[in-house]
mmCIF file of C-alpha atoms in Angstrom:
data_model
loop_
_atom_site.group_PDB
_atom_site.id
_atom_site.type_symbol
_atom_site.label_atom_id
_atom_site.label_comp_id
_atom_site.label_asym_id
_atom_site.label_seq_id
_atom_site.Cartn_x
_atom_site.Cartn_y
_atom_site.Cartn_z
ATOM 1 C CA UNK A 1 -19.109 107.668 88.329
ATOM 2 C CA UNK A 2 -16.345 105.291 89.385
ATOM 3 C CA UNK A 3 -17.902 102.079 90.631
ATOM 4 C CA UNK A 4 -16.592 98.723 91.996
ATOM 5 C CA UNK A 5 -18.551 95.586 90.994
ATOM 6 C CA UNK A 6 -17.806 92.425 92.985
ATOM 7 C CA UNK A 7 -18.551 88.719 92.216
ATOM 8 C CA UNK A 8 -17.518 85.282 93.313
ATOM 9 C CA UNK A 9 -19.011 85.040 96.799
ATOM 10 C CA UNK A 10 -21.106 82.043 97.985
ATOM 11 C CA UNK A 11 -21.307 79.100 100.233
ATOM 12 C CA UNK A 12 -18.403 76.720 100.464
ATOM 13 C CA UNK A 13 -17.487 73.755 102.854
ATOM 14 C CA UNK A 14 -14.657 74.214 105.342
ATOM 15 C CA UNK A 15 -11.408 73.622 103.585
ATOM 16 C CA UNK A 16 -12.766 74.787 100.239
ATOM 17 C CA UNK A 17 -11.846 77.767 98.138
ATOM 18 C CA UNK A 18 -13.498 80.802 96.411
ATOM 19 C CA UNK A 19 -12.139 83.295 93.969
ATOM 20 C CA UNK A 20 -13.464 86.765 94.456
ATOM 21 C CA UNK A 21 -13.346 89.381 91.769
ATOM 22 C CA UNK A 22 -13.783 93.184 91.680
ATOM 23 C CA UNK A 23 -13.980 95.157 88.571
ATOM 24 C CA UNK A 24 -13.597 99.021 88.553
ATOM 25 C CA UNK A 25 -15.411 101.080 85.916
ATOM 26 C CA UNK A 26 -15.371 104.662 84.805
ATOM 27 C CA UNK A 27 -12.857 106.991 83.193
ATOM 28 C CA UNK A 28 -10.041 105.755 85.345
ATOM 29 C CA UNK A 29 -6.379 106.622 84.824
ATOM 30 C CA UNK A 30 -4.981 104.743 87.813
ATOM 31 C CA UNK A 31 -5.726 103.228 91.147
ATOM 32 C CA UNK A 32 -2.949 103.457 93.693
ATOM 33 C CA UNK A 33 -4.226 100.552 95.961
ATOM 34 C CA UNK A 34 -6.931 97.972 95.776
ATOM 35 C CA UNK A 35 -7.937 95.664 98.510
ATOM 36 C CA UNK A 36 -10.422 93.495 100.216
ATOM 37 C CA UNK A 37 -11.994 94.004 103.680
ATOM 38 C CA UNK A 38 -14.495 91.840 105.433
ATOM 39 C CA UNK A 39 -17.087 92.195 108.227
ATOM 40 C CA UNK A 40 -18.470 89.357 110.233
ATOM 41 C CA UNK A 41 -21.728 89.745 112.126
ATOM 42 C CA UNK A 42 -21.381 91.876 115.163
ATOM 43 C CA UNK A 43 -17.734 92.668 114.391
ATOM 44 C CA UNK A 44 -15.868 95.623 112.847
ATOM 45 C CA UNK A 45 -14.807 95.720 109.276
ATOM 46 C CA UNK A 46 -11.234 94.473 108.935
ATOM 47 C CA UNK A 47 -8.572 94.593 106.236
ATOM 48 C CA UNK A 48 -8.031 91.137 104.659
ATOM 49 C CA UNK A 49 -5.470 92.139 101.959
ATOM 50 C CA UNK A 50 -4.488 94.955 99.721
ATOM 51 C CA UNK A 51 -2.122 95.402 96.780
ATOM 52 C CA UNK A 52 -0.411 98.518 95.340
ATOM 53 C CA UNK A 53 -0.119 99.369 91.735
ATOM 54 C CA UNK A 54 3.380 98.031 91.785
ATOM 55 C CA UNK A 55 2.313 94.639 93.206
ATOM 56 C CA UNK A 56 3.288 95.038 96.755
ATOM 57 C CA UNK A 57 0.672 93.106 98.939
ATOM 58 C CA UNK A 58 -0.299 93.081 102.506
ATOM 59 C CA UNK A 59 -2.232 90.406 104.338
ATOM 60 C CA UNK A 60 -3.970 90.109 107.654
ATOM 61 C CA UNK A 61 -2.156 87.561 109.902
ATOM 62 C CA UNK A 62 -5.187 85.364 109.969
ATOM 63 C CA UNK A 63 -5.170 84.841 106.239
ATOM 64 C CA UNK A 64 -1.422 84.711 105.506
ATOM 65 C CA UNK A 65 -0.535 81.620 103.523
ATOM 66 C CA UNK A 66 -4.151 80.907 102.646
ATOM 67 C CA UNK A 67 -5.319 83.942 100.664
ATOM 68 C CA UNK A 68 -3.660 85.511 97.574
ATOM 69 C CA UNK A 69 -4.540 88.972 96.190
ATOM 70 C CA UNK A 70 -3.735 89.905 92.614
ATOM 71 C CA UNK A 71 -4.556 92.667 90.230
ATOM 72 C CA UNK A 72 -4.796 93.398 86.544
ATOM 73 C CA UNK A 73 -3.952 97.033 86.060
ATOM 74 C CA UNK A 74 -5.082 97.140 82.450
ATOM 75 C CA UNK A 75 -8.543 95.779 83.275
ATOM 76 C CA UNK A 76 -8.872 97.610 86.595
ATOM 77 C CA UNK A 77 -9.629 94.340 88.314
ATOM 78 C CA UNK A 78 -8.564 92.875 91.583
ATOM 79 C CA UNK A 79 -8.845 89.295 92.696
ATOM 80 C CA UNK A 80 -8.800 87.435 95.968
ATOM 81 C CA UNK A 81 -8.120 83.677 95.884
ATOM 82 C CA UNK A 82 -9.276 82.254 99.241
ATOM 83 C CA UNK A 83 -8.066 78.716 100.051
ATOM 84 C CA UNK A 84 -8.520 76.546 103.136
ATOM 85 C CA UNK A 85 -11.542 78.461 104.220
ATOM 86 C CA UNK A 86 -12.808 78.000 107.748
ATOM 87 C CA UNK A 87 -15.906 79.410 109.502
ATOM 88 C CA UNK A 88 -13.957 82.250 110.968
ATOM 89 C CA UNK A 89 -13.526 83.591 107.376
ATOM 90 C CA UNK A 90 -17.275 83.960 106.831
ATOM 91 C CA UNK A 91 -18.663 87.410 106.318
ATOM 92 C CA UNK A 92 -19.381 90.161 103.948
ATOM 93 C CA UNK A 93 -16.290 90.889 101.754
ATOM 94 C CA UNK A 94 -15.893 94.502 100.443
ATOM 95 C CA UNK A 95 -13.775 95.680 97.539
ATOM 96 C CA UNK A 96 -11.984 98.873 98.145
ATOM 97 C CA UNK A 97 -9.930 101.255 95.928
ATOM 98 C CA UNK A 98 -7.785 104.048 97.275
ATOM 99 C CA UNK A 99 -6.386 107.136 95.414
ATOM 100 C CA UNK A 100 -8.472 106.579 92.187
ATOM 101 C CA UNK A 101 -7.423 109.061 89.517
ATOM 102 C CA UNK A 102 -10.231 109.701 87.023
ATOM 103 C CA UNK A 103 -10.579 111.920 83.905
ATOM 104 C CA UNK A 104 -13.399 114.495 84.096
ATOM 105 C CA UNK A 105 -15.579 115.708 81.298
ATOM 106 C CA UNK A 106 -13.592 118.968 81.384
ATOM 107 C CA UNK A 107 -10.392 117.298 80.258
ATOM 108 C CA UNK A 108 -8.782 117.326 83.724
ATOM 109 C CA UNK A 109 -8.368 114.729 86.383
ATOM 110 C CA UNK A 110 -9.148 114.328 89.922
ATOM 111 C CA UNK A 111 -8.356 111.731 92.617
ATOM 112 C CA UNK A 112 -11.037 109.991 94.652
ATOM 113 C CA UNK A 113 -9.520 109.062 98.025
ATOM 114 C CA UNK A 114 -11.746 106.027 98.657
ATOM 115 C CA UNK A 115 -14.275 103.993 96.704
ATOM 116 C CA UNK A 116 -16.132 100.957 97.996
ATOM 117 C CA UNK A 117 -17.922 98.047 96.339
ATOM 118 C CA UNK A 118 -21.400 96.746 97.479
ATOM 119 C CA UNK A 119 -19.927 93.715 99.217
ATOM 120 C CA UNK A 120 -20.447 89.964 98.574
ATOM 121 C CA UNK A 121 -21.207 87.293 101.025
ATOM 122 C CA UNK A 122 -18.858 84.355 101.895
ATOM 123 C CA UNK A 123 -20.444 81.612 103.962
ATOM 124 C CA UNK A 124 -18.447 78.592 105.238
ATOM 125 C CA UNK A 125 -20.142 75.442 106.441
ATOM 126 C CA UNK A 126 -18.564 72.874 108.713
#
């Protein structure tokens, strides 16, 4: 019943910016790590950035200095601010949550190892 819903994708000119959002829903107690992955046509899915519950962030070398990942723990939301976009940044961006602790109807809790969003497309024109 835990779901991730993404928004904010679209078409932008090279050099432009987009802000991607991902909201987690369900009876969630905590999410250890939230992140963004992307997949370009004909290529493997790759990590763009992730962030721990404490705020420690990791970035792919290709986006360092241009993208910023943040999260709101109370809202269960993660954001990706993408600046100075270039055509190599285009692809489907997927939200990911790892180690999601959720409360069950029995009054216990369980941890889901990995939850994925549906993906949102980012297109960059020259």
